[in-house]
Coordinates of C-alpha atoms (C1' of nucleotides) in Angstrom, one line a residue:
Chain A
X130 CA -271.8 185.6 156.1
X131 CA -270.1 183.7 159.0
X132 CA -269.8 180.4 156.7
X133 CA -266.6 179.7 156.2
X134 CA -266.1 178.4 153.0
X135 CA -263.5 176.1 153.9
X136 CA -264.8 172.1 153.2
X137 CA -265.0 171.6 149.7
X138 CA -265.3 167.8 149.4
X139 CA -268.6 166.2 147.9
X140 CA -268.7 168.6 145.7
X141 CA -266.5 170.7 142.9
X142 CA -265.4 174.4 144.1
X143 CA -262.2 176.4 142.6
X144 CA -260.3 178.0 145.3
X145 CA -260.8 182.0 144.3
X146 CA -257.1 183.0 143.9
X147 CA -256.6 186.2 144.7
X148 CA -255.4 187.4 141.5
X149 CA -257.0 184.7 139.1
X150 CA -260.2 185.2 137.5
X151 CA -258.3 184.7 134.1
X152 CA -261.4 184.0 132.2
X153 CA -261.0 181.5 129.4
X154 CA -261.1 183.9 126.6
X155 CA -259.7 182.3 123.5
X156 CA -257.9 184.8 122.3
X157 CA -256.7 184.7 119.0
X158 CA -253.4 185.4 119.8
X159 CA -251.7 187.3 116.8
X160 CA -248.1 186.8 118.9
X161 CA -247.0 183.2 118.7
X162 CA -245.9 183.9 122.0
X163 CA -247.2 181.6 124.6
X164 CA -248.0 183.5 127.3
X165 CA -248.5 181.4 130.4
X166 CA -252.1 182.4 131.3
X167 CA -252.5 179.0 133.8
X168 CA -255.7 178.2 132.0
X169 CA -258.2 177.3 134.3
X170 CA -258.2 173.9 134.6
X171 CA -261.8 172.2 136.3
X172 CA -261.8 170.7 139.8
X173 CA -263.9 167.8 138.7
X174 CA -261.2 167.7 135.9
X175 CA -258.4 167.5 138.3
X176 CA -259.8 164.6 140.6
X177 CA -259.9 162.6 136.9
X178 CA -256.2 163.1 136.4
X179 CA -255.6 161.7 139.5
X180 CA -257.0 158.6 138.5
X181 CA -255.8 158.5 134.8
X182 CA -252.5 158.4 136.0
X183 CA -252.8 155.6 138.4
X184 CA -254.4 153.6 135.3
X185 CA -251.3 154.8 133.3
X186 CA -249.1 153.8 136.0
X187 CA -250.5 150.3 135.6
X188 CA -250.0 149.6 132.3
X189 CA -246.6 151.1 132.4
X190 CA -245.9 148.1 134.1
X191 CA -247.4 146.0 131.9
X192 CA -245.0 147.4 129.1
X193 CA -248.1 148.8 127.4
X194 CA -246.3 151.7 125.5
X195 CA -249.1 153.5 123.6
X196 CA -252.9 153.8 123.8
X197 CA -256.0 156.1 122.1
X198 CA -258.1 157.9 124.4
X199 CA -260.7 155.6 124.0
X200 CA -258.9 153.1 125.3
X201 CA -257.5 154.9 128.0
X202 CA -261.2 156.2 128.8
X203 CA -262.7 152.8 128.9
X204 CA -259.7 151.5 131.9
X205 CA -260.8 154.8 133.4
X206 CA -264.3 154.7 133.3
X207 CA -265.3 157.8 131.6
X208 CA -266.3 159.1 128.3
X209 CA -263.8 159.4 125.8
X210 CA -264.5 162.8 125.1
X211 CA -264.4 163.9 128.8
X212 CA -261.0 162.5 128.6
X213 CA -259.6 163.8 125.7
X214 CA -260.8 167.4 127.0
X215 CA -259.5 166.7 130.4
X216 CA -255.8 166.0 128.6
X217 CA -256.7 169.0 126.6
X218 CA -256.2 171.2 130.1
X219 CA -252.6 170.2 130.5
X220 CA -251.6 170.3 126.8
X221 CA -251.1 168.1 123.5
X222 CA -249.4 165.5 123.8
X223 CA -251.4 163.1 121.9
X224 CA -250.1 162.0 118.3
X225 CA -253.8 162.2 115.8
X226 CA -254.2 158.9 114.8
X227 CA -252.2 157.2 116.8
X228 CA -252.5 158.0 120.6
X229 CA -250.6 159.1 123.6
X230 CA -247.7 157.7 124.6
X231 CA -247.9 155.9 128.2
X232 CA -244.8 158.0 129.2
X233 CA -245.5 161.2 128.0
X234 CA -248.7 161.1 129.7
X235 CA -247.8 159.8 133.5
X236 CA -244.8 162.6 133.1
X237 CA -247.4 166.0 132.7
X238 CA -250.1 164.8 134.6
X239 CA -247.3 164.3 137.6
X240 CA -245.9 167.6 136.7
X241 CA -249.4 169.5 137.0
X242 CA -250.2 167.8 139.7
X243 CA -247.5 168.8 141.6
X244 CA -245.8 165.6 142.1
X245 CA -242.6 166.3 141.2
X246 CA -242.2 167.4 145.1
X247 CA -242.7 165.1 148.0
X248 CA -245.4 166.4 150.4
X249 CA -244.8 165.7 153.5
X250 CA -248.1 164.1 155.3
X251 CA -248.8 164.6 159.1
X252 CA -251.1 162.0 160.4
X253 CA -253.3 162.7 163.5
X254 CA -255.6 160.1 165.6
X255 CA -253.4 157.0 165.9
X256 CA -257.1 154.7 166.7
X257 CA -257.8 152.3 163.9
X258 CA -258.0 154.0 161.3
X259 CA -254.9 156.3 161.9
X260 CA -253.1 153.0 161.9
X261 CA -254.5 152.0 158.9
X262 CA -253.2 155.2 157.1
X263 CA -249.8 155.4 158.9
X264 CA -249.3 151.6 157.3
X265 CA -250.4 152.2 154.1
X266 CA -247.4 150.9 152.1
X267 CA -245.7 153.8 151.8
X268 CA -248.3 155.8 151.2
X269 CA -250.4 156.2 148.3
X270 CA -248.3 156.3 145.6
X271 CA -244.7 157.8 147.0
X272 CA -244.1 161.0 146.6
X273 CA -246.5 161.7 150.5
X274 CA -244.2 160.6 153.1
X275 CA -245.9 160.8 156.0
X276 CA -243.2 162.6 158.8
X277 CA -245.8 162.7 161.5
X278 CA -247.9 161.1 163.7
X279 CA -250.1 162.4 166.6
X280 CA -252.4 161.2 169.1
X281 CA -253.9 162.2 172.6
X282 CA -253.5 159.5 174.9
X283 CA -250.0 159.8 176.2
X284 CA -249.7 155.6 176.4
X285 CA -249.0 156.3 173.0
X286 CA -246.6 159.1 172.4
X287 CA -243.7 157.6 171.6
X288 CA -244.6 154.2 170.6
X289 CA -243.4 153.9 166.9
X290 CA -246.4 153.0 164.1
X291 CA -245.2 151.7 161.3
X292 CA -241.6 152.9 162.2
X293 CA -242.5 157.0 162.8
X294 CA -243.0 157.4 167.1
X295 CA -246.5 159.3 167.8
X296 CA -246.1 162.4 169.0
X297 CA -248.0 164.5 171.4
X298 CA -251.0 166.4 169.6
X299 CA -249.9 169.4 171.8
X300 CA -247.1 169.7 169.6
X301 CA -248.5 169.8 166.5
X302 CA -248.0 173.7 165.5
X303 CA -244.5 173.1 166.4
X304 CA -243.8 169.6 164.6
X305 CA -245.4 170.5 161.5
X306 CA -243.3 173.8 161.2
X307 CA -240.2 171.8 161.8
X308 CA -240.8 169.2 159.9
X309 CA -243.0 171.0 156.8
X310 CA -246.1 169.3 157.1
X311 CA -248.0 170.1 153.6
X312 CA -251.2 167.7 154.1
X313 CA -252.8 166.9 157.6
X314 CA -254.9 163.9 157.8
X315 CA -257.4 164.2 160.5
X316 CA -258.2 160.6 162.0
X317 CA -259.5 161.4 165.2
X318 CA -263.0 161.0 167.1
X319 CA -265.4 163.7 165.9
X320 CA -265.1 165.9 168.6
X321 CA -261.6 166.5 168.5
X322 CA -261.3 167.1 165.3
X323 CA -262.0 171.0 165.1
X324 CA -259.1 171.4 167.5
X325 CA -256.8 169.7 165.9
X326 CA -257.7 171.1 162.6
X327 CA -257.3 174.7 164.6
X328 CA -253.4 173.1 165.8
X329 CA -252.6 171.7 162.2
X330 CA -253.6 175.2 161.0
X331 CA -251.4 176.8 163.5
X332 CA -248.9 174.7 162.6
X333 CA -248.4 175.6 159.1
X334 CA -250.7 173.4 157.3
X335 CA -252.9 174.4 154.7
X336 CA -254.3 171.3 152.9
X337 CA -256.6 169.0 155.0
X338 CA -258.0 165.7 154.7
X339 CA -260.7 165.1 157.2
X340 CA -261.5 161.5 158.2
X341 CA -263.7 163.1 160.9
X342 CA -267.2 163.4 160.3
X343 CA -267.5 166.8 161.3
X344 CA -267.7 170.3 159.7
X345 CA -264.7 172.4 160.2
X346 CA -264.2 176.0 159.8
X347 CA -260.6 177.2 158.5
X348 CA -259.7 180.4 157.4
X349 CA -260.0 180.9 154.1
X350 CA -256.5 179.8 152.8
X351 CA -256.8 176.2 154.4
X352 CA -259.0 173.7 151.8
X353 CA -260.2 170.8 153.5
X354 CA -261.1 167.4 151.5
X355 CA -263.6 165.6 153.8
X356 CA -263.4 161.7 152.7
X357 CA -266.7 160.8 154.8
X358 CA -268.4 156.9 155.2
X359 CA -271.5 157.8 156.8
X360 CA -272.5 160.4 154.1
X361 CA -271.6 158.2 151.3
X362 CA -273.4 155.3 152.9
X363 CA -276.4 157.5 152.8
X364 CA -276.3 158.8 149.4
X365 CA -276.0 155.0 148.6
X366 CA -279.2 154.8 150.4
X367 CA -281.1 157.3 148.8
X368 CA -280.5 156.2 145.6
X369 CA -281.7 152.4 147.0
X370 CA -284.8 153.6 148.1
X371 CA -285.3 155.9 145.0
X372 CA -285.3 152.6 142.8
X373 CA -287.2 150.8 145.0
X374 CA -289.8 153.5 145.3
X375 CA -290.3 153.6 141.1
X376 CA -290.1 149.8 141.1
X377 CA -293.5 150.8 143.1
X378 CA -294.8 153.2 140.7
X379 CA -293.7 151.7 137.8
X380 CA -293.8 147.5 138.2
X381 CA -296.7 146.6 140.5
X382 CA -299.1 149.3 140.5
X383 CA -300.1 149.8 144.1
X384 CA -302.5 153.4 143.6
X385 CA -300.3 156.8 144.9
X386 CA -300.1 156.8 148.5
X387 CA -300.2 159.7 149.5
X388 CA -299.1 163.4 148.3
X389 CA -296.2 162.1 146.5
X390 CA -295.7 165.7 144.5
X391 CA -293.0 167.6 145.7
X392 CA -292.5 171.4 143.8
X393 CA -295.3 172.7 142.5
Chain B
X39 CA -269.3 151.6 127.1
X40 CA -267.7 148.7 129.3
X41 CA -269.8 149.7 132.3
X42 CA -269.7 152.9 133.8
X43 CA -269.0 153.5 137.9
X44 CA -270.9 155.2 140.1
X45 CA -272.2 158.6 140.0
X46 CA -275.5 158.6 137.6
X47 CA -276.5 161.7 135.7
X48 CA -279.5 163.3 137.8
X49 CA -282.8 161.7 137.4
X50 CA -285.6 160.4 138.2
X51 CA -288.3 161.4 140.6
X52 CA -289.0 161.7 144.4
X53 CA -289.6 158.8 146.6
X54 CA -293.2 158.7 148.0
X55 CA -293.6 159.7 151.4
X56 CA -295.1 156.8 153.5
X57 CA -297.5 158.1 155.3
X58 CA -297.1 162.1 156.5
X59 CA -297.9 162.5 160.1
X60 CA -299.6 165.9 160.8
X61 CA -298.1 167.3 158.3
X62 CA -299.7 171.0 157.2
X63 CA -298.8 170.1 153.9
X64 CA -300.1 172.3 151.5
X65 CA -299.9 169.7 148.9
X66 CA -300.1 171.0 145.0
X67 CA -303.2 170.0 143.8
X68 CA -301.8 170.8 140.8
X69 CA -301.6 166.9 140.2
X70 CA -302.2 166.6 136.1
X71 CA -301.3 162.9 136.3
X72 CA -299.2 162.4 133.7
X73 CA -295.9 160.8 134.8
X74 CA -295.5 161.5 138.9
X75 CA -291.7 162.3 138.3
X76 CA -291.7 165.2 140.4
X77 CA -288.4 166.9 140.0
X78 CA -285.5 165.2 140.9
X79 CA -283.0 165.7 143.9
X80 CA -279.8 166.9 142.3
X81 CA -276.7 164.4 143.2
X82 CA -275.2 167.4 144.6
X83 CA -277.8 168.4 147.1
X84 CA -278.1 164.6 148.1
X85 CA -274.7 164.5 149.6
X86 CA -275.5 167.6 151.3
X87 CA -278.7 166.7 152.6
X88 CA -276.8 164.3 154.4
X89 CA -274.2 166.5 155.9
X90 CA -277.4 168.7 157.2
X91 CA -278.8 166.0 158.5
X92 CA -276.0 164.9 161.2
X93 CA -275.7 169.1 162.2
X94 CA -278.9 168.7 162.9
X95 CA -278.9 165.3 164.5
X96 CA -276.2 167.6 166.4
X97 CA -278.2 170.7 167.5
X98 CA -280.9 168.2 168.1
X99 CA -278.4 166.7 170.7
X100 CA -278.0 170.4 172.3
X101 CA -281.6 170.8 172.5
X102 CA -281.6 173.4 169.8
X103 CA -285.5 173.1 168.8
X104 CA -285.5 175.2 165.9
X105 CA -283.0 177.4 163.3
X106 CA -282.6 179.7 160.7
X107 CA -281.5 178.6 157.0
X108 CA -278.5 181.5 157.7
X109 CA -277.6 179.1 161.2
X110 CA -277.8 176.0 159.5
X111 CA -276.1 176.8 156.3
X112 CA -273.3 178.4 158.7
X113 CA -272.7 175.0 161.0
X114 CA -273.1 173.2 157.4
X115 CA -270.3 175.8 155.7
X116 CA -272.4 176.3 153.0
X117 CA -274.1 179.1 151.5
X118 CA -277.5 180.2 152.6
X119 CA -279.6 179.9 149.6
X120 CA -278.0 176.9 148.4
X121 CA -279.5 175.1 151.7
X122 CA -282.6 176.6 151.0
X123 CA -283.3 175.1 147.8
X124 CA -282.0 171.6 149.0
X125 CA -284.2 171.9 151.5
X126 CA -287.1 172.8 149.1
X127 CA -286.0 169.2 146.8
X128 CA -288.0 167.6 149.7
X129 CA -290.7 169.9 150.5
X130 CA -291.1 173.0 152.5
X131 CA -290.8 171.8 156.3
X132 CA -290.0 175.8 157.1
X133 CA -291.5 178.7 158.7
X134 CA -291.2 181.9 157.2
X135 CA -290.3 184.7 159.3
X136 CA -289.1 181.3 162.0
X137 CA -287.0 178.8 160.7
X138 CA -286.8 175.5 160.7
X139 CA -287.6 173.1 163.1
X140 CA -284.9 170.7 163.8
X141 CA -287.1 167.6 164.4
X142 CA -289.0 167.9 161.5
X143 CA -285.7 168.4 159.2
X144 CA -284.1 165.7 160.8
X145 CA -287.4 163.0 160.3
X146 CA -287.9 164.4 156.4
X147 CA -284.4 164.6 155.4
X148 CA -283.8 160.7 156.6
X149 CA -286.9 160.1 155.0
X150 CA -285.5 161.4 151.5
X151 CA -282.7 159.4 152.5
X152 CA -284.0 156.1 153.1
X153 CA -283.1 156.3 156.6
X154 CA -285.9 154.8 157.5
X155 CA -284.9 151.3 156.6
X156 CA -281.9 149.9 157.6
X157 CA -279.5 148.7 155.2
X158 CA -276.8 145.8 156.1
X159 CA -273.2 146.4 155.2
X160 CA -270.6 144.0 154.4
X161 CA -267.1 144.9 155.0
X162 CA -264.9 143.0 152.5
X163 CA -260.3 142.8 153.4
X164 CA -260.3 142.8 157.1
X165 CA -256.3 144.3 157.0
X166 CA -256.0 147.9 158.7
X167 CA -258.6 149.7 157.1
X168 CA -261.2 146.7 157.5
X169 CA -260.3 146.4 161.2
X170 CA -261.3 149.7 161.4
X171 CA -264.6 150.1 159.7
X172 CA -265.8 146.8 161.3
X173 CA -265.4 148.5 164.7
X174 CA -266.4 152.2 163.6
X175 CA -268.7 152.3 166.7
X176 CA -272.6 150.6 165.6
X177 CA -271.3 152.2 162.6
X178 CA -271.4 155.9 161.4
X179 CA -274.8 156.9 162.6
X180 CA -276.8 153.6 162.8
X181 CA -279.1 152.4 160.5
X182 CA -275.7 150.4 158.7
X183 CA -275.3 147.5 160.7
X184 CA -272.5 145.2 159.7
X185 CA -274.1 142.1 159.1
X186 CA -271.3 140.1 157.1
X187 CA -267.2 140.1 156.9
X188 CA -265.1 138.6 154.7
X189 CA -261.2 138.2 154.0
X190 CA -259.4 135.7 151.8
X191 CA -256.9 135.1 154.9
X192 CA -257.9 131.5 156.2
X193 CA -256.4 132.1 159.3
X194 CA -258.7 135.1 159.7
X195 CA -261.9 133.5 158.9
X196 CA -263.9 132.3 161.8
X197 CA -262.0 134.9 164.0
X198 CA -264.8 137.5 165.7
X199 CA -263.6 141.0 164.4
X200 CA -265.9 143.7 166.3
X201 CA -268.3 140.8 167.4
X202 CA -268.6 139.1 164.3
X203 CA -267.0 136.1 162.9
X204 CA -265.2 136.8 159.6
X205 CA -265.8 134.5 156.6
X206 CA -264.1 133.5 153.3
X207 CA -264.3 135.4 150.2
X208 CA -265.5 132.8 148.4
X209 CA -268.8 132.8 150.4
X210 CA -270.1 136.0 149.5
X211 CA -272.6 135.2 146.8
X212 CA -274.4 133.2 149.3
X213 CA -273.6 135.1 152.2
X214 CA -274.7 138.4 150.7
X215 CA -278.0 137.1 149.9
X216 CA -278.7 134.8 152.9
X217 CA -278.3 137.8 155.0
X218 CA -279.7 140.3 152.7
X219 CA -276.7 142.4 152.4
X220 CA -277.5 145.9 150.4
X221 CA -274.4 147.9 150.7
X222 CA -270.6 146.0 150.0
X223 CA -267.7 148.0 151.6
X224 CA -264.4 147.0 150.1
X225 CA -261.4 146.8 151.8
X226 CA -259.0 144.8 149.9
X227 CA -255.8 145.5 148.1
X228 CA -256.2 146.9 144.4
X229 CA -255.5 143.7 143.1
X230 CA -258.3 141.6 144.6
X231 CA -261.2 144.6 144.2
X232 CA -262.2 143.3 141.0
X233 CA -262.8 140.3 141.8
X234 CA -264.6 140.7 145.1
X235 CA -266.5 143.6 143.4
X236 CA -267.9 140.8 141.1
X237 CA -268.8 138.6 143.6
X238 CA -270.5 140.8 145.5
X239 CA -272.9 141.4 142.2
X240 CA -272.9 137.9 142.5
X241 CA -274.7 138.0 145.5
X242 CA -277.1 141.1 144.9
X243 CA -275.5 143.9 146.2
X244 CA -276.2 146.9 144.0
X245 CA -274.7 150.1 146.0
X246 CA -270.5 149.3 146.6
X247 CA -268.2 151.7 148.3
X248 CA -264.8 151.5 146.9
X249 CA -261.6 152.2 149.1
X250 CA -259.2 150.3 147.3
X251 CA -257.2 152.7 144.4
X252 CA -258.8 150.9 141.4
X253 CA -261.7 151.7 138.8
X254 CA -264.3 148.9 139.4
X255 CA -266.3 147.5 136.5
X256 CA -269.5 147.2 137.2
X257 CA -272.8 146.4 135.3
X258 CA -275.1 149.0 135.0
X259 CA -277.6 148.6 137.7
X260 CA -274.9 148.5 140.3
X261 CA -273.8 152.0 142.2
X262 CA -270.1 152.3 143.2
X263 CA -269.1 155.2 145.1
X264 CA -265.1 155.2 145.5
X265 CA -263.1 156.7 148.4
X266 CA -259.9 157.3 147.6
X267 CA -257.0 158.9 149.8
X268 CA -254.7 158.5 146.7
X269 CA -257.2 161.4 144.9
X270 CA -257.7 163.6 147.5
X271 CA -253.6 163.9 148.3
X272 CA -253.1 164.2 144.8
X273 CA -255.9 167.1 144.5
X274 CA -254.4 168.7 147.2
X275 CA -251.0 168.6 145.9
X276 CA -252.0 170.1 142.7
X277 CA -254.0 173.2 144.9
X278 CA -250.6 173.3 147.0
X279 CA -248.8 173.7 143.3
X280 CA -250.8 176.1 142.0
X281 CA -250.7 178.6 144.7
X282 CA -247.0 178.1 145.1
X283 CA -246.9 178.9 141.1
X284 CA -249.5 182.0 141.1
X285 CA -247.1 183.2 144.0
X286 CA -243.8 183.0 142.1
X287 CA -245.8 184.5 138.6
X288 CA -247.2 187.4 141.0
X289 CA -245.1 187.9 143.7
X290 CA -241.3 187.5 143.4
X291 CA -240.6 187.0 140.2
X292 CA -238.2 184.3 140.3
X293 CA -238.1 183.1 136.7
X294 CA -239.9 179.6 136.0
X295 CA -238.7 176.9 137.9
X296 CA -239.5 174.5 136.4
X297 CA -242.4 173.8 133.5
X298 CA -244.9 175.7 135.2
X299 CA -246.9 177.0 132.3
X300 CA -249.9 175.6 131.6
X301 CA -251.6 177.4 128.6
X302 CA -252.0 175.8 125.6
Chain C
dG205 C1' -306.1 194.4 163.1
dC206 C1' -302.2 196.7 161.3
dG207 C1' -297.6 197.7 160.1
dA208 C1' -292.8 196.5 160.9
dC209 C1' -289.8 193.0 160.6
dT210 C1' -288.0 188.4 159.7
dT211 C1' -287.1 184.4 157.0
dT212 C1' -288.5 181.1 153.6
dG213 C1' -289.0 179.5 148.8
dT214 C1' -287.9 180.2 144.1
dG215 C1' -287.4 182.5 139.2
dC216 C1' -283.6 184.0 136.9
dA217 C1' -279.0 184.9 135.4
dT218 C1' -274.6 183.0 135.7
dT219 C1' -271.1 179.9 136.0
dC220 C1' -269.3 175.3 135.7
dG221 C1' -269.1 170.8 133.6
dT222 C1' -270.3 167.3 130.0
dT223 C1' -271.2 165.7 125.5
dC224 C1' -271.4 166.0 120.6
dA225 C1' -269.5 166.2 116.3
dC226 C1' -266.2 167.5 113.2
dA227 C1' -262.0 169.8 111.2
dA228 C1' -257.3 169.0 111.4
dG229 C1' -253.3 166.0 111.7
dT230 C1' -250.9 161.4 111.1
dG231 C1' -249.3 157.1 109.4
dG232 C1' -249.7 153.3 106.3
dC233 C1' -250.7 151.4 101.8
dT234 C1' -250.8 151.3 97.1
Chain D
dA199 C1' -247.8 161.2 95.6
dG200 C1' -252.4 160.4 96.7
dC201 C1' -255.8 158.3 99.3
dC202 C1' -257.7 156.1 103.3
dA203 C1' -258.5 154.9 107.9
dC204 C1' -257.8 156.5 112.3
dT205 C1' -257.5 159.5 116.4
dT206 C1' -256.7 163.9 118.5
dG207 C1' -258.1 168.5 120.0
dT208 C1' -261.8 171.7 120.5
dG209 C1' -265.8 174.9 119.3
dA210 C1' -270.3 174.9 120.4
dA211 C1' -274.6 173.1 122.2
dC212 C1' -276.5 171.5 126.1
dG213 C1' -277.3 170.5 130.9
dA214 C1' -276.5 170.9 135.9
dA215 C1' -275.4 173.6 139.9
dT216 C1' -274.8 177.9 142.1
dG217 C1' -275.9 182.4 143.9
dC218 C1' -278.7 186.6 143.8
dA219 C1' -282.5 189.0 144.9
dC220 C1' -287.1 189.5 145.9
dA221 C1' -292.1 188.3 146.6
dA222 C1' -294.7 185.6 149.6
dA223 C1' -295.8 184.3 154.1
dG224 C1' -295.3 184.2 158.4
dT225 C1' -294.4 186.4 163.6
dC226 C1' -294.5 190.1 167.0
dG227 C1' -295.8 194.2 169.3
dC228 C1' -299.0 197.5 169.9

DNA sequence: GCGACTTTGTGCATTCGTTCACAAGTGGCT
DNA sequence: AGCCACTTGTGAACGAATGCACAAAGTCGC
């Protein structure tokens, strides 16, 4: 049972609370009172918000005021009942027959999100990439300031990356606390990512995105996002060679090769 | 409709092995011809497949020779019998009462993959982030060379970037198919992925990986896979958000701070 | 060869997520 | 007002993914 469940990333995976479990009976509440039992809402659902309100955010700026879900799901690039049920999870605030209001909509999906805070971002591995991410205009979307940056090779501590010095990986546990690091970003060279993970952990951090392609094990209150290249290469891969093995089957007919069955 | 993005519903059949070696493989003679779709690989277990595979490529490295499913499912933070049936998608390579054998998992699993081929990437917005795939060392685990680059910058193009000269944007089409490109990395800001994403179907590439924050339309026979840091903060931020809330609801209860309820 | 022990492979129940399809609201028009 | 065209919000059906638990299949020691 050694697995530490840490890494969700690829795939969807709620976070057991502690307490939670509040299972999604639709109770017929006989008291109007709204009683604030934080439905549920899904991980895969979450990740969707994220992007429906960077889509919002663009047409707010192109003064677009109002919009129906199917419009809203086609700039998205879902379904639009996936998208009405996602917008279902944080409330009504759609008008039936009309739409949702642009405004309305960036507002609560910010507010469950958690945006209304700044998060402050640690960065760690100042080699290409690391530079890439400290640049990034301001980060993502503001509201992730990144307050920190870290690197090994002592040529670089101190030299400022897009106007933050690098600091000394040594001193991440006590940087983060000072500073209150919410996300670490792990930019670093495989094998150094586990330590720095264990210092970022030490340091206060729970939420971790790993650039690294590595595995790491946190303790259970740490969740790790892995953002990996080589694996979503591969899965590209696989499904190039899956249509180029039933163009096989299918188009010219060249007789079964060999024990193709898999499962019984 | 208006195109969809990546991620296809699971599918489809198995690709055909090429030729099995010694194989003891106690192949299902079970073979009622009708359509060879054996069962598909579930999207899910394809991404991990490939996280197995570079733990193994790792314990390979260490001279580990063979492994229990409790082992690899613990260097892989996953659960046990989860690895064991995405093991069994691609045939049954174990030894009961053993383990596996690392070799063999490695050689099938990048089989499944279609690791056996190589498949050229082109890297599209040499800026930061571009600077840093193109140099990602051979690229993450070989078998994705970088065979074209391309930036709009015309003082960039002709200039070597990780040993390879870096051409215009406007070249893809023919680029991408002179040089057989199957997998398009982009790299550019959110305002010119659109329009490089559409050249690049131009030129035949079918599998894209997205890093700039925007929802790509693509036809249907073209994959997009999207990486984006914007998401995963914003995921993490909503976790962060959540806790804090469960925390205030349970623990102290310091009345609402601010619109935390999420019920309906 | 036999029995104890280990570990795989998988049927089954369960949980999670997606899609359908429609009742319930809303605004506009006559 | 009454009707119509439109769009939301959601119950319920479906489908995918997960985890359990155990039979099957192998090794090892004697």
């Amino acid at each position: 049972m050694a697995a530490a469940r840490g890494q969700r990333g690829g795939d969807r995976d709620v976070p057991a609370a502690p307490n939670a479990a509040e299972v999604t009976m639709p109770i017929p509440p006989i008291s109007d009172a709204p009683m604030q039992r934080a439905r549920a809402i899904p991980e895969a659902a979450v990740a969707r918000l994220a992007v429906y309100l960077r889509v919002l955010s663009g047409m707010a700026e192109q003064g677009i005021v109002t919009l129906s879900s199917e419009e809203l799901a086609a700039a998205a690039g879902v379904n639009s009942a996936k998208l009405r049920k996602d917008l279902s999870y944080i409330g009504s605030y759609g008008t039936r027959g009309v739409g949702y209001e642009v405004s309305v909509l960036v507002d609560q999906i910010e507010r469950i999100l958690g945006l209304t805070r700044s998060h402050s971002v640690a960065v760690v591995g100042i080699g290409n990439l690391g530079h890439a991410l400290a640049n990034y205009g301001g980060f993502p979307s503001r509201g992730f300031p990144v307050a920190a940056l870290f690197d090994v090779d002592p040529d670089l501590v101190g030299v400022p990356v897009g106007g933050l010095p690098v600091s000394h990986i040594d001193d991440i546990p006590r940087i983060c606390t000072e500073r209150e690091i919410s996300i670490g970003v792990i930019a670093t060279p495989p094998a150094a990512a586990q330590a720095v993970c264990d210092r970022l952990v030490a340091g206060g951090v729970a939420s971790i995105v790993n650039f690294a392609p590595v595995v790491l094990q946190v303790p259970d209150h740490v969740e790790v996002r892995k953002v990996d290249l080589a694996v979503e290469l591969q899965i590209l891969s696989f499904h190039v060679a899956r249509r180029a093995d039933s163009m096989n089957v299918n188009g010219s007919a060249l007789g079964n090769v060999d024990g193709v069955v898999i499962g019984r």
